[in-house]
Coordinates of C-alpha atoms in Angstrom, one line a residue:
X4 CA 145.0 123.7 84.7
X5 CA 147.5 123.9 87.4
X6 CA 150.9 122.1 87.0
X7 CA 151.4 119.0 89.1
X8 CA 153.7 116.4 90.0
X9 CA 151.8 112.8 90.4
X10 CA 152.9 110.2 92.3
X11 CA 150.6 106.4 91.6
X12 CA 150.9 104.0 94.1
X13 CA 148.9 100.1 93.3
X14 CA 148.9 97.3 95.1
X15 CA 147.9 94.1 93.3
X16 CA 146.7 91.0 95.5
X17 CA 146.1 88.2 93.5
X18 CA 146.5 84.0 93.5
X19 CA 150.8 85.0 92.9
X20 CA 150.7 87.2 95.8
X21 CA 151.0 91.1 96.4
X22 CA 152.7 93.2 93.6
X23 CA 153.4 97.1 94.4
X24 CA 153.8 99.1 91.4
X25 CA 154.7 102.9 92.1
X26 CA 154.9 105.3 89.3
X27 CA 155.5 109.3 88.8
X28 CA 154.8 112.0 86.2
X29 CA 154.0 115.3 85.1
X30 CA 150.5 116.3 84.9
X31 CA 147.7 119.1 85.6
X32 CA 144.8 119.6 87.9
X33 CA 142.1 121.7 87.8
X34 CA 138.7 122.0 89.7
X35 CA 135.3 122.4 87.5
X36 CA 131.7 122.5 89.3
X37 CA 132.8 120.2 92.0
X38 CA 134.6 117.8 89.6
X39 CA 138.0 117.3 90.0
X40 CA 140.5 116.8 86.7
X41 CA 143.6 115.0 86.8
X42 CA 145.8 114.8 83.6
X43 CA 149.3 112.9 83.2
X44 CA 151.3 110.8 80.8
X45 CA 153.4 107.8 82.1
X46 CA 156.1 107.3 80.0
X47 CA 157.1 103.3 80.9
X48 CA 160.0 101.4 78.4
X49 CA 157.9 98.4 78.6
X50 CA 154.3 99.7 77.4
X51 CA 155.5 103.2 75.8
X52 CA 153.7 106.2 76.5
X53 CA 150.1 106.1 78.8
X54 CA 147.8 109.0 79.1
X55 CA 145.5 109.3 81.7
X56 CA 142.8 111.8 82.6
X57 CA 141.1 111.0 86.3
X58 CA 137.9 113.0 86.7
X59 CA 136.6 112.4 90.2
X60 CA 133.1 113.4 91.7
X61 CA 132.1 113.3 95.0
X62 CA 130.5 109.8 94.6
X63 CA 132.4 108.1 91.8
X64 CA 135.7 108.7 90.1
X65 CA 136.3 107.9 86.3
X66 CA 139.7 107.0 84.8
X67 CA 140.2 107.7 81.0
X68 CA 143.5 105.9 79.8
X69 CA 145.1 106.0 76.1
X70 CA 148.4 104.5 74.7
X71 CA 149.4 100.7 74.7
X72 CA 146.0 100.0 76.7
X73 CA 142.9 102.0 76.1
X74 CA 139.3 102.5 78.5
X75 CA 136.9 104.5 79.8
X76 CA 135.8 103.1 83.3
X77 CA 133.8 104.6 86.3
X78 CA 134.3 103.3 89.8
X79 CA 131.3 103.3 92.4
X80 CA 131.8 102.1 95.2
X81 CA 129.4 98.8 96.3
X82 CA 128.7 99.0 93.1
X83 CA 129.6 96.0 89.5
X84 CA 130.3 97.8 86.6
X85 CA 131.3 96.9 82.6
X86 CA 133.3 98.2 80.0
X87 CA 135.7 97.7 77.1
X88 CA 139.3 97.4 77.2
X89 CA 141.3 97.7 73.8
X90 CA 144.9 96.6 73.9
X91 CA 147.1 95.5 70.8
X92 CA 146.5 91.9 71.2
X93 CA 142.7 92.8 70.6
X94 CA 139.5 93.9 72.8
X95 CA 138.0 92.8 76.3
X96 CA 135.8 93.1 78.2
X97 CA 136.9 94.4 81.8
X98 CA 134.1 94.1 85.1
X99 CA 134.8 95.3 88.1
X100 CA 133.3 95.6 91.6
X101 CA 134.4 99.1 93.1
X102 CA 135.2 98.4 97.1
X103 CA 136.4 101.8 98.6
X104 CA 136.7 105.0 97.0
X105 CA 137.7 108.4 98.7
X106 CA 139.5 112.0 97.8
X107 CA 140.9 114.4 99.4
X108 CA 142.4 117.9 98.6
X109 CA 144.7 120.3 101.0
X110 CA 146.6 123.0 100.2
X111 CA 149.0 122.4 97.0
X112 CA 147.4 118.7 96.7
X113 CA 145.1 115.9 96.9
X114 CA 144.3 112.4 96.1
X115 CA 142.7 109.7 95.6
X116 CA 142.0 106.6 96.6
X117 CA 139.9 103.4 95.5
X118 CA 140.5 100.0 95.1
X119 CA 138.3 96.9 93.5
X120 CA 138.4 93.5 92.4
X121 CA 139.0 93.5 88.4
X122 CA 137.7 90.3 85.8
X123 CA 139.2 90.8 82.5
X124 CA 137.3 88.7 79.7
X125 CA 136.0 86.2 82.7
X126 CA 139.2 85.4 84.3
X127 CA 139.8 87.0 88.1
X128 CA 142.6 89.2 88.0
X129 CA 142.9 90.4 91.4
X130 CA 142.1 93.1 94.2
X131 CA 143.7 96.4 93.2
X132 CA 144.2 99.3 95.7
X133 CA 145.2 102.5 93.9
X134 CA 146.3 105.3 95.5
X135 CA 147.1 108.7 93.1
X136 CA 148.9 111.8 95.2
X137 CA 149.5 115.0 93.6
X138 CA 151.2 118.0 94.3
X139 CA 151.7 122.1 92.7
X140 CA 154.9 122.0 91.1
X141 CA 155.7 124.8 88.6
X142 CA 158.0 124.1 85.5
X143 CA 158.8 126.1 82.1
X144 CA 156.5 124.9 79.7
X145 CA 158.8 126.2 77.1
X146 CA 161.0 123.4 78.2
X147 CA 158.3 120.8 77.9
X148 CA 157.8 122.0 73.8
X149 CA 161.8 121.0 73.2
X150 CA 161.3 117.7 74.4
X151 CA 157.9 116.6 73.2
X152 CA 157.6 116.3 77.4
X153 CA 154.1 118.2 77.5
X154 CA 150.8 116.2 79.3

């Protein structure tokens, strides 16, 4: 996996208006069969430490997060999906209609893009757009092990 410096973008439009969350961390990339594979760890003082692994296919894109909130959840577009969400205060269950989904890769990068309309245990949460940009950037890994830094 290649090193890579990620940069999340959401926009949240809900019933309290439009929220813009933008984000940045260290991660890796790597390209298997046509699948792409997107690693990195948010570190946030609020929720602690997030790790999320984006594997996107041609058609679909699924994103794997760990740490203060846990799923597994794989966004088609046109298409109403289920799963579970586990967070401290206990487990929901998370639908959501995928709108738009899209990537892209050039040289040293890529993204991705998708957004959908998320229902967490019954209750409408929103429209999110997500947009996830990433970039090559080399670092010293050795540097990574003194911290406790390493995706």
């Amino acid at each position: 996996m290649v090193p890579v410096r990620v940069r999340v973008f959401s926009t949240i439009t809900g019933e309290a208006g439009v929220d813009r969350i933008r984000r940045e961390a260290k991660g890796r990339f790597a390209e298997k069969m046509g699948e792409w594979v997107l690693r990195y760890v948010e570190s946030g003082e609020e929720d602690g430490e997030m790790r999320t692994t984006v594997r996107a296919r041609e058609d679909s894109i699924t994103v794997i997060r760990s740490g203060g909130l846990d799923f597994r959840h794989t966004y088609r577009p046109g298409r109403r999906d289920a799963s579970r969400v586990h967070t401290p205060a206990g487990e929901a269950e998370m639908e959501v209609k995928t709108l738009d989904y899209r990537r892209r890769r050039w040289e040293g990068g890529g993204e991705f893009r998708f957004s959908y309309e998320l229902r967490l245990g019954g209750e409408h949460l929103g429209t999110y757009a997500l947009h996830i940009q990433w970039r090559e950037e080399p670092w010293d890994d050795r540097a990574d092990e003194n911290t406790g830094d390493t995706p």
